[in-house]
């Protein structure tokens, strides 16, 4: 599993250079990592169970009741000029004590404990409660790999030597074990430990991981200039930064490290700025120890920085991830976000606006339908501000036809409901301040897709979603249901994005 993890880390370096469909496939490295981890857990369980059963079998073959070929093989090694195959030398040996006195037993125990701790702390529940516990426990891969490299050094698994096999008629000798040494064609078999080979499998991932760490250290040394800090009322910290030769695309993310908080922890955050802007930005919601410490370290209370040198240093690695550039490949695109899944669409909507204003750029994209399903809008006030800014600029430029947005609020209390009812007739929405009124409850996707299909009867429509699996499945089904069987009709193309 950790070899796969190391490979995935190195694949992240490749992601920074790849473009097109290959990048999208490489961005699935996390799913590949998990799949391999489950496979290793299953095979490790089988491996451990098989060894324990084999040890018990070895122990039983040393008992007084044992007979036959197994008993004859187990007694080898008791006299000079003989080599043993059974590591349990007497029937009185405690198999547990004997196992833990070997290199294979001790390292096997360490490997098993490391694997159990790594996998149990990787569950979504643990990551949400304490990301730091997940992060530090995952670094037990160091113990895992060191133990794995020397696991076979004790050569507890033994087999007949090639020289001994040449002297034996195996088919005859296995049935005449009582005549070993007496018969010319059956000398006493000789055994030796198998050559350890785990290091061969470890070496490749270790080299790749070492290369990735060197690259990350080099990136860590690159200067990051913080140009703006904004503290939003909803506990969201907005950071604007600049870095030499930094190039991004909508939908990508970066890894952030704050050495004054932790010199080991890197946390992923989706970029919320557009590629056309002369800075890159992230919005960090306070949702854990690290983000809380970051909020406190910056003590962001104003809109601009007065003394940049007094701010804590940040290191930035990336950007990574598949870009949302496929949105521009369709004449009509539908973007659907739920909760925090709205973050990657911030950069996309900005980029759409900038591209539409570029006179030299001929956009294939002519219409964007944006759906945002949110339980608590106060947690994403910054995004509502972004929509308000886009709404104002599009109205001024006469481009209101380009973006159609629909916000659905799924959670509210009685006081909010009364306030909403009292101000319903106002020109702007009481929740967001936008001209487009907020809908209350969940969207009826049948009605929404039916209306979009009616508006664009002969179009290829790209559908992009970021949210829970249940939502993704629903949207995928809607795409199938409302795509026309006629090649000249409307067709919805579902694109599941990974963030």
Short mmCIF file of C-alpha atoms in Angstrom, two decimals:
data_model
loop_
_atom_site.label_atom_id
_atom_site.label_comp_id
_atom_site.label_asym_id
_atom_site.label_seq_id
_atom_site.Cartn_x
_atom_site.Cartn_y
_atom_site.Cartn_z
CA UNK A 1 0.00 0.00 0.00
CA UNK A 2 2.69 2.51 0.97
CA UNK A 3 4.63 1.71 -2.17
CA UNK A 4 1.54 2.73 -4.09
CA UNK A 5 1.29 5.85 -1.92
CA UNK A 6 4.88 6.77 -2.76
CA UNK A 7 4.18 6.17 -6.43
CA UNK A 8 1.08 8.36 -6.19
CA UNK A 9 3.14 11.15 -4.65
CA UNK A 10 5.52 10.93 -7.59
CA UNK A 11 2.59 10.81 -10.01
CA UNK A 12 1.60 14.18 -8.54
CA UNK A 13 4.84 15.57 -9.97
CA UNK A 14 3.89 14.18 -13.38
CA UNK A 15 0.44 15.77 -13.03
CA UNK A 16 2.02 19.19 -12.97
CA UNK A 17 3.38 18.55 -16.48
CA UNK A 18 0.61 16.51 -18.12
CA UNK A 19 -2.28 17.89 -20.10
CA UNK A 20 -5.36 16.48 -21.80
CA UNK A 21 -7.03 13.11 -21.11
CA UNK A 22 -3.88 11.55 -19.58
CA UNK A 23 -3.97 14.11 -16.80
CA UNK A 24 -7.57 13.23 -15.98
CA UNK A 25 -6.67 9.53 -15.67
CA UNK A 26 -3.60 10.24 -13.56
CA UNK A 27 -5.73 12.36 -11.23
CA UNK A 28 -7.49 9.14 -10.16
CA UNK A 29 -4.33 8.09 -8.30
CA UNK A 30 -6.09 8.41 -4.93
CA UNK A 31 -8.74 5.86 -5.93
CA UNK A 32 -5.96 3.60 -7.22
CA UNK A 33 -4.10 4.05 -3.93
CA UNK A 34 -7.16 3.00 -1.92
CA UNK A 35 -7.84 0.02 -4.16
CA UNK A 36 -4.28 -1.25 -3.77
CA UNK A 37 -4.47 -0.67 0.00
CA UNK A 38 -7.56 -2.89 0.27
CA UNK A 39 -5.80 -5.53 -1.81
CA UNK A 40 -2.72 -5.43 0.42
CA UNK A 41 -4.85 -5.67 3.56
CA UNK A 42 -6.60 -8.79 2.23
CA UNK A 43 -3.38 -10.43 1.07
CA UNK A 44 -1.56 -9.50 4.29
CA UNK A 45 -4.33 -11.20 6.29
CA UNK A 46 -4.04 -14.34 4.15
CA UNK A 47 -0.24 -14.24 4.42
CA UNK A 48 -0.30 -13.93 8.22
CA UNK A 49 -2.98 -16.61 8.68
CA UNK A 50 -1.04 -19.00 6.41
CA UNK A 51 2.16 -18.55 8.41
CA UNK A 52 0.37 -19.13 11.72
CA UNK A 53 -1.24 -22.30 10.38
CA UNK A 54 2.11 -23.43 9.03
CA UNK A 55 3.80 -22.89 12.41
CA UNK A 56 1.16 -25.00 14.09
CA UNK A 57 1.71 -27.66 11.45
CA UNK A 58 5.45 -27.54 12.12
CA UNK A 59 4.78 -27.94 15.86
CA UNK A 60 2.49 -30.93 15.37
CA UNK A 61 5.04 -32.66 13.16
CA UNK A 62 7.48 -32.72 16.12
CA UNK A 63 5.05 -34.55 18.38
CA UNK A 64 5.50 -38.22 19.31
CA UNK A 65 2.37 -39.15 17.36
CA UNK A 66 3.70 -37.62 14.13
CA UNK A 67 4.64 -40.10 11.41
CA UNK A 68 5.38 -40.27 7.73
CA UNK A 69 7.29 -37.88 5.51
CA UNK A 70 6.47 -34.80 7.65
CA UNK A 71 7.95 -36.40 10.76
CA UNK A 72 11.05 -37.51 8.86
CA UNK A 73 11.62 -34.00 7.48
CA UNK A 74 11.07 -32.41 10.91
CA UNK A 75 13.75 -34.57 12.54
CA UNK A 76 16.39 -33.49 10.03
CA UNK A 77 19.01 -31.19 11.56
CA UNK A 78 19.34 -33.05 14.86
CA UNK A 79 22.66 -34.60 13.85
CA UNK A 80 25.81 -33.24 12.25
CA UNK A 81 26.03 -32.74 8.50
CA UNK A 82 22.27 -32.21 8.38
CA UNK A 83 20.33 -29.02 7.74
CA UNK A 84 16.86 -28.43 9.07
CA UNK A 85 13.67 -27.39 7.32
CA UNK A 86 11.41 -27.18 10.39
CA UNK A 87 12.23 -24.10 12.54
CA UNK A 88 10.33 -25.63 15.48
CA UNK A 89 12.94 -27.99 16.86
CA UNK A 90 11.02 -29.73 19.70
CA UNK A 91 7.45 -30.49 20.61
CA UNK A 92 7.84 -28.45 23.81
CA UNK A 93 8.66 -25.23 21.94
CA UNK A 94 6.20 -22.38 22.39
CA UNK A 95 5.40 -21.30 18.85
CA UNK A 96 4.58 -17.70 19.84
CA UNK A 97 7.85 -17.27 21.75
CA UNK A 98 9.79 -18.91 18.93
CA UNK A 99 8.14 -16.68 16.33
CA UNK A 100 8.87 -13.49 18.25
CA UNK A 101 12.52 -14.48 18.64
CA UNK A 102 13.01 -14.39 14.86
CA UNK A 103 13.59 -11.43 12.54
CA UNK A 104 10.56 -12.47 10.49
CA UNK A 105 8.34 -12.60 13.57
CA UNK A 106 9.36 -9.22 15.02
CA UNK A 107 9.28 -7.38 11.68
CA UNK A 108 6.03 -9.10 10.73
CA UNK A 109 4.45 -7.83 13.94
CA UNK A 110 5.71 -4.29 13.26
CA UNK A 111 4.47 -4.43 9.66
CA UNK A 112 1.03 -5.64 10.79
CA UNK A 113 0.70 -2.98 13.51
CA UNK A 114 1.83 -0.21 11.14
CA UNK A 115 -0.62 -1.38 8.46
CA UNK A 116 -3.53 -1.56 10.94
CA UNK A 117 -2.82 1.92 12.33
CA UNK A 118 -2.38 3.45 8.88
CA UNK A 119 -5.62 1.98 7.52
CA UNK A 120 -7.81 2.61 10.57
CA UNK A 121 -6.66 6.24 10.84
CA UNK A 122 -7.36 6.75 7.13
CA UNK A 123 -11.12 6.37 7.48
CA UNK A 124 -13.21 9.40 6.61
CA UNK A 125 -14.47 9.60 10.21
CA UNK A 126 -10.94 9.93 11.62
CA UNK A 127 -9.85 12.38 8.93
CA UNK A 128 -12.77 14.67 9.74
CA UNK A 129 -12.24 14.52 13.50
CA UNK A 130 -8.45 14.84 13.48
CA UNK A 131 -6.65 15.30 10.20
CA UNK A 132 -3.38 15.58 12.14
CA UNK A 133 -3.84 12.06 13.53
CA UNK A 134 -4.35 10.76 10.01
CA UNK A 135 -1.34 12.69 8.70
CA UNK A 136 1.15 11.63 11.37
CA UNK A 137 -0.05 8.02 11.53
CA UNK A 138 0.34 7.73 7.77
CA UNK A 139 4.04 8.44 8.24
CA UNK A 140 4.39 5.07 9.93
CA UNK A 141 5.16 3.94 6.38
CA UNK A 142 8.80 4.50 7.44
CA UNK A 143 8.51 1.68 10.00
CA UNK A 144 6.52 -0.33 7.46
CA UNK A 145 9.18 -0.11 4.77
CA UNK A 146 12.20 -0.65 7.02
CA UNK A 147 10.56 -3.74 8.53
CA UNK A 148 9.49 -4.98 5.09
CA UNK A 149 13.04 -4.61 3.73
CA UNK A 150 14.55 -6.87 6.41
CA UNK A 151 11.51 -9.14 6.89
CA UNK A 152 13.08 -12.00 4.96
CA UNK A 153 16.62 -11.54 6.29
CA UNK A 154 16.12 -14.33 8.87
CA UNK A 155 15.31 -16.77 6.03
CA UNK A 156 12.70 -18.59 8.09
CA UNK A 157 11.18 -19.97 4.86
CA UNK A 158 13.51 -22.76 3.76
CA UNK A 159 13.72 -25.07 0.79
CA UNK A 160 15.89 -27.82 -0.64
CA UNK A 161 19.13 -26.55 -2.14
CA UNK A 162 19.65 -26.82 -5.93
CA UNK A 163 22.70 -29.07 -5.37
CA UNK A 164 20.66 -31.44 -3.21
CA UNK A 165 17.88 -31.58 -5.80
CA UNK A 166 20.37 -32.67 -8.45
CA UNK A 167 21.39 -35.67 -6.30
CA UNK A 168 17.83 -36.75 -5.53
CA UNK A 169 15.25 -38.72 -7.42
CA UNK A 170 12.44 -36.76 -5.82
CA UNK A 171 9.62 -39.03 -7.00
CA UNK A 172 11.34 -42.13 -5.60
CA UNK A 173 12.80 -40.61 -2.41
CA UNK A 174 9.61 -39.06 -1.07
CA UNK A 175 8.07 -42.55 -0.87
CA UNK A 176 11.22 -44.14 0.63
CA UNK A 177 12.12 -41.65 3.36
CA UNK A 178 13.06 -44.53 5.72
CA UNK A 179 15.93 -45.48 3.36
CA UNK A 180 17.47 -42.00 3.10
CA UNK A 181 21.25 -42.22 3.07
CA UNK A 182 21.06 -45.99 2.75
CA UNK A 183 19.94 -45.78 -0.88
CA UNK A 184 22.43 -44.26 -3.31
CA UNK A 185 19.78 -42.23 -5.11
CA UNK A 186 18.45 -40.82 -1.80
CA UNK A 187 21.16 -39.03 0.19
CA UNK A 188 19.98 -36.93 3.14
CA UNK A 189 18.41 -33.77 1.64
CA UNK A 190 19.99 -30.42 2.43
CA UNK A 191 18.01 -27.23 3.02
CA UNK A 192 18.73 -23.52 3.16
CA UNK A 193 16.81 -20.30 3.63
CA UNK A 194 15.26 -18.56 0.64
CA UNK A 195 17.02 -15.45 -0.63
CA UNK A 196 15.15 -12.34 0.63
CA UNK A 197 13.64 -10.30 -2.22
CA UNK A 198 11.36 -7.73 -0.57
CA UNK A 199 14.01 -5.02 -0.92
CA UNK A 200 13.78 -5.34 -4.70
CA UNK A 201 10.10 -4.31 -4.56
CA UNK A 202 10.82 -1.55 -2.04
CA UNK A 203 13.73 0.05 -3.91
CA UNK A 204 11.70 1.44 -6.83
CA UNK A 205 9.03 3.26 -4.80
CA UNK A 206 11.66 4.55 -2.36
CA UNK A 207 13.67 6.11 -5.19
CA UNK A 208 10.53 7.70 -6.66
CA UNK A 209 9.49 9.00 -3.25
CA UNK A 210 12.97 10.41 -2.61
CA UNK A 211 12.83 12.25 -5.95
CA UNK A 212 9.41 13.66 -5.07
CA UNK A 213 10.67 14.87 -1.68
CA UNK A 214 13.63 16.60 -3.35
CA UNK A 215 11.27 18.36 -5.76
CA UNK A 216 8.94 19.34 -2.94
CA UNK A 217 11.87 20.69 -0.91
CA UNK A 218 12.94 22.76 -3.91
CA UNK A 219 9.42 24.12 -4.24
CA UNK A 220 9.35 24.76 -0.50
CA UNK A 221 12.35 27.08 -0.86
CA UNK A 222 10.61 29.18 -3.52
CA UNK A 223 9.33 32.49 -2.20
CA UNK A 224 5.59 32.98 -1.81
CA UNK A 225 4.47 36.60 -1.51
CA UNK A 226 1.19 37.14 0.33
CA UNK A 227 -0.49 40.18 -1.23
CA UNK A 228 -3.83 40.21 0.54
CA UNK A 229 -5.56 38.67 3.54
CA UNK A 230 -9.31 38.83 4.08
CA UNK A 231 -11.14 37.45 7.10
CA UNK A 232 -14.77 36.77 6.20
CA UNK A 233 -17.45 36.87 8.93
CA UNK A 234 -18.24 33.19 8.39
CA UNK A 235 -14.82 32.05 9.63
CA UNK A 236 -13.27 31.82 6.16
CA UNK A 237 -9.74 33.09 5.59
CA UNK A 238 -9.03 34.36 2.08
CA UNK A 239 -5.39 34.51 1.00
CA UNK A 240 -4.07 36.13 -2.16
CA UNK A 241 -0.54 35.05 -3.10
CA UNK A 242 2.08 35.35 -5.82
CA UNK A 243 4.79 32.90 -6.77
CA UNK A 244 7.29 32.99 -9.60
CA UNK A 245 6.32 30.97 -12.71
CA UNK A 246 3.07 29.83 -11.09
CA UNK A 247 0.54 28.65 -13.68
CA UNK A 248 -2.86 27.23 -12.90
CA UNK A 249 -6.17 26.19 -14.46
CA UNK A 250 -9.73 26.28 -13.04
CA UNK A 251 -10.49 23.36 -10.72
CA UNK A 252 -6.92 22.70 -9.58
CA UNK A 253 -5.63 22.69 -6.01
CA UNK A 254 -2.40 23.45 -4.15
CA UNK A 255 -0.77 22.05 -1.02
CA UNK A 256 -0.07 24.61 1.69
CA UNK A 257 2.39 24.42 4.56
CA UNK A 258 2.90 26.92 7.35
CA UNK A 259 6.26 26.10 9.00
CA UNK A 260 5.42 28.13 12.10
CA UNK A 261 2.48 25.77 12.73
CA UNK A 262 3.97 22.48 11.52
CA UNK A 263 7.02 21.70 9.41
CA UNK A 264 5.54 18.36 8.30
CA UNK A 265 1.90 19.02 7.47
CA UNK A 266 0.77 19.90 3.93
CA UNK A 267 -2.94 20.57 3.43
CA UNK A 268 -4.80 20.67 0.08
CA UNK A 269 -6.92 23.70 -0.86
CA UNK A 270 -8.76 24.36 -4.11
CA UNK A 271 -7.70 27.47 -6.00
CA UNK A 272 -10.44 30.08 -6.19
CA UNK A 273 -8.77 32.58 -8.50
CA UNK A 274 -8.91 32.63 -12.29
CA UNK A 275 -5.82 31.96 -14.44
CA UNK A 276 -6.23 35.44 -15.94
CA UNK A 277 -5.64 37.15 -12.57
CA UNK A 278 -2.13 38.21 -11.54
CA UNK A 279 -2.37 36.30 -8.26
CA UNK A 280 -3.70 32.98 -7.01
CA UNK A 281 -6.03 32.64 -4.06
CA UNK A 282 -7.50 30.09 -1.67
CA UNK A 283 -10.42 30.27 0.75
CA UNK A 284 -9.74 28.37 3.98
CA UNK A 285 -12.63 27.58 6.27
CA UNK A 286 -11.81 27.09 9.96
CA UNK A 287 -12.63 23.43 10.50
CA UNK A 288 -9.81 21.91 12.54
CA UNK A 289 -6.71 22.51 14.65
CA UNK A 290 -4.46 23.43 11.73
CA UNK A 291 -6.88 25.85 10.05
CA UNK A 292 -7.69 27.39 13.43
CA UNK A 293 -3.99 27.93 14.10
CA UNK A 294 -3.57 29.44 10.62
CA UNK A 295 -6.46 31.86 11.20
CA UNK A 296 -4.89 32.92 14.49
CA UNK A 297 -1.41 33.23 12.97
CA UNK A 298 -2.62 35.65 10.31
CA UNK A 299 -5.03 37.51 12.59
CA UNK A 300 -6.74 38.77 9.46
CA UNK A 301 -9.09 41.59 10.31
CA UNK A 302 -8.62 43.99 7.41
CA UNK A 303 -8.85 43.87 3.66
CA UNK A 304 -5.21 44.61 2.93
CA UNK A 305 -1.79 43.92 4.41
CA UNK A 306 0.12 46.71 6.06
CA UNK A 307 3.27 44.80 7.02
CA UNK A 308 3.77 41.72 4.81
CA UNK A 309 7.01 40.82 6.58
CA UNK A 310 5.19 40.35 9.86
CA UNK A 311 3.02 37.59 8.43
CA UNK A 312 3.93 33.92 8.85
CA UNK A 313 5.70 32.25 5.95
CA UNK A 314 3.73 29.95 3.66
CA UNK A 315 5.07 27.27 1.33
CA UNK A 316 3.05 26.30 -1.75
CA UNK A 317 3.35 23.08 -3.75
CA UNK A 318 1.41 22.58 -6.95
CA UNK A 319 -0.92 23.15 -8.62
CA UNK A 320 -2.27 19.62 -8.95
CA UNK A 321 -5.43 17.97 -10.23
CA UNK A 322 -7.39 17.81 -13.45
CA UNK A 323 -8.51 21.17 -14.77
CA UNK A 324 -12.15 22.07 -15.44
CA UNK A 325 -11.27 23.17 -18.96
CA UNK A 326 -13.71 20.69 -20.55
CA UNK A 327 -16.49 23.15 -19.67
CA UNK A 328 -15.31 25.31 -22.58
CA UNK A 329 -15.59 22.41 -25.05
CA UNK A 330 -19.41 22.43 -25.05
CA UNK A 331 -21.78 25.09 -26.39
CA UNK A 332 -23.84 24.64 -23.20
CA UNK A 333 -22.50 23.56 -19.81
CA UNK A 334 -24.31 22.69 -16.59
CA UNK A 335 -22.31 23.05 -13.36
CA UNK A 336 -23.76 21.54 -10.18
CA UNK A 337 -22.20 21.99 -6.74
CA UNK A 338 -23.24 20.93 -3.26
CA UNK A 339 -21.85 22.56 -0.10
CA UNK A 340 -18.08 22.88 -0.11
CA UNK A 341 -18.12 21.44 -3.65
CA UNK A 342 -18.77 24.99 -4.83
CA UNK A 343 -15.12 25.98 -4.28
CA UNK A 344 -13.64 24.76 -7.60
CA UNK A 345 -16.39 26.52 -9.52
CA UNK A 346 -15.27 29.89 -8.14
CA UNK A 347 -12.21 29.86 -10.38
CA UNK A 348 -14.26 28.50 -13.28
CA UNK A 349 -16.93 31.22 -13.17
CA UNK A 350 -14.25 33.90 -12.98
CA UNK A 351 -12.42 32.34 -15.91
CA UNK A 352 -15.62 32.23 -17.98
CA UNK A 353 -16.13 35.91 -17.32
CA UNK A 354 -12.58 36.85 -18.34
CA UNK A 355 -12.71 34.71 -21.48
CA UNK A 356 -16.02 36.27 -22.52
CA UNK A 357 -14.45 39.73 -22.25
CA UNK A 358 -11.43 38.85 -24.39
CA UNK A 359 -12.13 40.21 -27.88
CA UNK A 360 -9.54 37.93 -29.50
CA UNK A 361 -11.07 34.79 -27.97
CA UNK A 362 -13.97 33.12 -29.77
CA UNK A 363 -15.81 31.11 -27.12
CA UNK A 364 -17.60 27.94 -28.13
CA UNK A 365 -19.40 28.14 -24.78
CA UNK A 366 -22.51 30.30 -25.07
CA UNK A 367 -24.51 29.35 -21.97
CA UNK A 368 -23.73 28.18 -18.43
CA UNK A 369 -26.31 26.87 -15.98
CA UNK A 370 -24.97 26.92 -12.44
CA UNK A 371 -26.71 25.10 -9.55
CA UNK A 372 -25.61 25.44 -5.95
CA UNK A 373 -27.23 23.36 -3.20
CA UNK A 374 -26.29 24.66 0.23
CA UNK A 375 -27.43 23.91 3.78
CA UNK A 376 -25.85 26.94 5.48
CA UNK A 377 -25.21 29.93 3.18
CA UNK A 378 -23.41 31.86 5.93
CA UNK A 379 -20.49 29.43 5.61
CA UNK A 380 -20.04 30.49 1.98
CA UNK A 381 -20.74 34.22 2.10
CA UNK A 382 -17.56 34.80 0.11
CA UNK A 383 -19.02 32.83 -2.82
CA UNK A 384 -22.27 34.79 -2.71
CA UNK A 385 -20.12 37.94 -2.87
CA UNK A 386 -18.38 36.51 -5.94
CA UNK A 387 -21.71 35.81 -7.64
CA UNK A 388 -22.88 39.33 -6.81
CA UNK A 389 -19.72 40.78 -8.35
CA UNK A 390 -20.15 38.67 -11.50
CA UNK A 391 -23.83 39.60 -11.72
CA UNK A 392 -22.99 43.30 -11.55
CA UNK A 393 -20.19 43.13 -14.13
CA UNK A 394 -22.23 41.00 -16.55
CA UNK A 395 -25.12 43.43 -16.28
CA UNK A 396 -22.81 46.35 -17.02
CA UNK A 397 -21.33 44.58 -20.06
CA UNK A 398 -24.67 43.29 -21.35
CA UNK A 399 -23.70 39.65 -20.89
CA UNK A 400 -26.42 38.53 -18.48
CA UNK A 401 -27.44 35.83 -20.97
CA UNK A 402 -24.17 33.94 -20.44
CA UNK A 403 -24.75 32.75 -16.87
CA UNK A 404 -27.95 31.42 -15.33
CA UNK A 405 -27.55 30.50 -11.68
CA UNK A 406 -29.88 28.78 -9.23
CA UNK A 407 -29.20 28.64 -5.49
CA UNK A 408 -31.09 26.11 -3.37
CA UNK A 409 -31.12 26.51 0.41
CA UNK A 410 -31.86 23.20 2.17
CA UNK A 411 -31.60 24.36 5.79
CA UNK A 412 -33.28 27.27 7.60
CA UNK A 413 -34.97 27.98 10.92
CA UNK A 414 -38.30 29.63 11.79
CA UNK A 415 -36.84 33.11 12.26
CA UNK A 416 -35.17 32.95 8.84
CA UNK A 417 -38.43 31.81 7.25
CA UNK A 418 -40.32 34.81 8.73
CA UNK A 419 -37.57 37.20 7.63
CA UNK A 420 -37.61 35.74 4.10
CA UNK A 421 -41.40 36.02 3.85
CA UNK A 422 -41.38 39.68 4.97
CA UNK A 423 -38.79 40.69 2.37
CA UNK A 424 -39.86 38.44 -0.52
CA UNK A 425 -41.14 41.31 -2.68
CA UNK A 426 -37.83 43.20 -2.62
CA UNK A 427 -35.78 43.45 -5.82
CA UNK A 428 -32.82 41.52 -4.42
CA UNK A 429 -32.70 38.25 -2.53
CA UNK A 430 -32.71 38.64 1.26
CA UNK A 431 -30.16 35.83 1.74
CA UNK A 432 -27.58 36.49 -1.00
CA UNK A 433 -28.32 40.05 -2.14
CA UNK A 434 -28.56 38.78 -5.72
CA UNK A 435 -31.29 39.64 -8.23
CA UNK A 436 -31.94 35.92 -8.69
CA UNK A 437 -34.06 34.72 -5.79
CA UNK A 438 -32.94 31.76 -3.69
CA UNK A 439 -35.01 28.57 -3.89
CA UNK A 440 -35.89 26.73 -0.69
CA UNK A 441 -35.65 22.97 -0.62
CA UNK A 442 -33.94 20.57 -3.00
CA UNK A 443 -34.10 20.96 -6.79
CA UNK A 444 -36.42 18.81 -8.86
CA UNK A 445 -33.83 17.51 -11.30
CA UNK A 446 -36.45 16.13 -13.68
CA UNK A 447 -37.92 19.59 -14.14
CA UNK A 448 -34.49 21.25 -14.43
CA UNK A 449 -33.14 18.84 -17.05
CA UNK A 450 -36.41 18.84 -18.96
CA UNK A 451 -36.30 22.65 -19.18
CA UNK A 452 -32.64 22.72 -20.27
CA UNK A 453 -33.34 20.09 -22.95
CA UNK A 454 -36.30 22.20 -24.15
CA UNK A 455 -34.14 25.37 -24.29
CA UNK A 456 -31.38 23.65 -26.30
CA UNK A 457 -33.09 20.97 -28.43
CA UNK A 458 -30.12 20.10 -30.67
CA UNK A 459 -27.11 20.81 -28.45
CA UNK A 460 -24.33 18.83 -26.85
CA UNK A 461 -24.48 19.76 -23.17
CA UNK A 462 -21.63 19.09 -20.75
CA UNK A 463 -22.67 18.37 -17.16
CA UNK A 464 -20.15 18.84 -14.34
CA UNK A 465 -20.85 18.05 -10.70
CA UNK A 466 -18.94 18.22 -7.44
CA UNK A 467 -20.67 16.85 -4.37
CA UNK A 468 -21.79 13.69 -2.56
CA UNK A 469 -21.90 10.34 -4.37
CA UNK A 470 -25.70 10.23 -4.13
CA UNK A 471 -25.94 13.53 -6.01
CA UNK A 472 -23.47 12.32 -8.66
CA UNK A 473 -25.51 9.17 -9.26
CA UNK A 474 -28.71 11.19 -9.59
CA UNK A 475 -27.17 13.63 -12.07
CA UNK A 476 -25.68 10.78 -14.10
CA UNK A 477 -29.10 9.13 -14.32
CA UNK A 478 -30.70 12.43 -15.42
CA UNK A 479 -28.14 12.71 -18.21
CA UNK A 480 -29.13 9.28 -19.51
CA UNK A 481 -32.87 9.88 -19.19
CA UNK A 482 -32.96 13.26 -20.98
CA UNK A 483 -30.45 12.53 -23.73
CA UNK A 484 -32.25 12.03 -27.03
CA UNK A 485 -32.04 8.74 -28.93
CA UNK A 486 -31.95 10.81 -32.12
CA UNK A 487 -28.33 11.75 -33.01
CA UNK A 488 -29.60 15.17 -34.03
CA UNK A 489 -31.29 15.75 -30.66
CA UNK A 490 -30.03 17.01 -27.33
CA UNK A 491 -27.32 15.00 -25.57
CA UNK A 492 -26.10 15.40 -22.00
CA UNK A 493 -22.50 14.33 -21.34
CA UNK A 494 -21.76 13.65 -17.70
CA UNK A 495 -18.32 14.61 -16.40
CA UNK A 496 -17.58 13.62 -12.82
CA UNK A 497 -14.91 15.85 -11.36
CA UNK A 498 -12.49 14.83 -8.60
CA UNK A 499 -11.56 17.46 -6.01
#
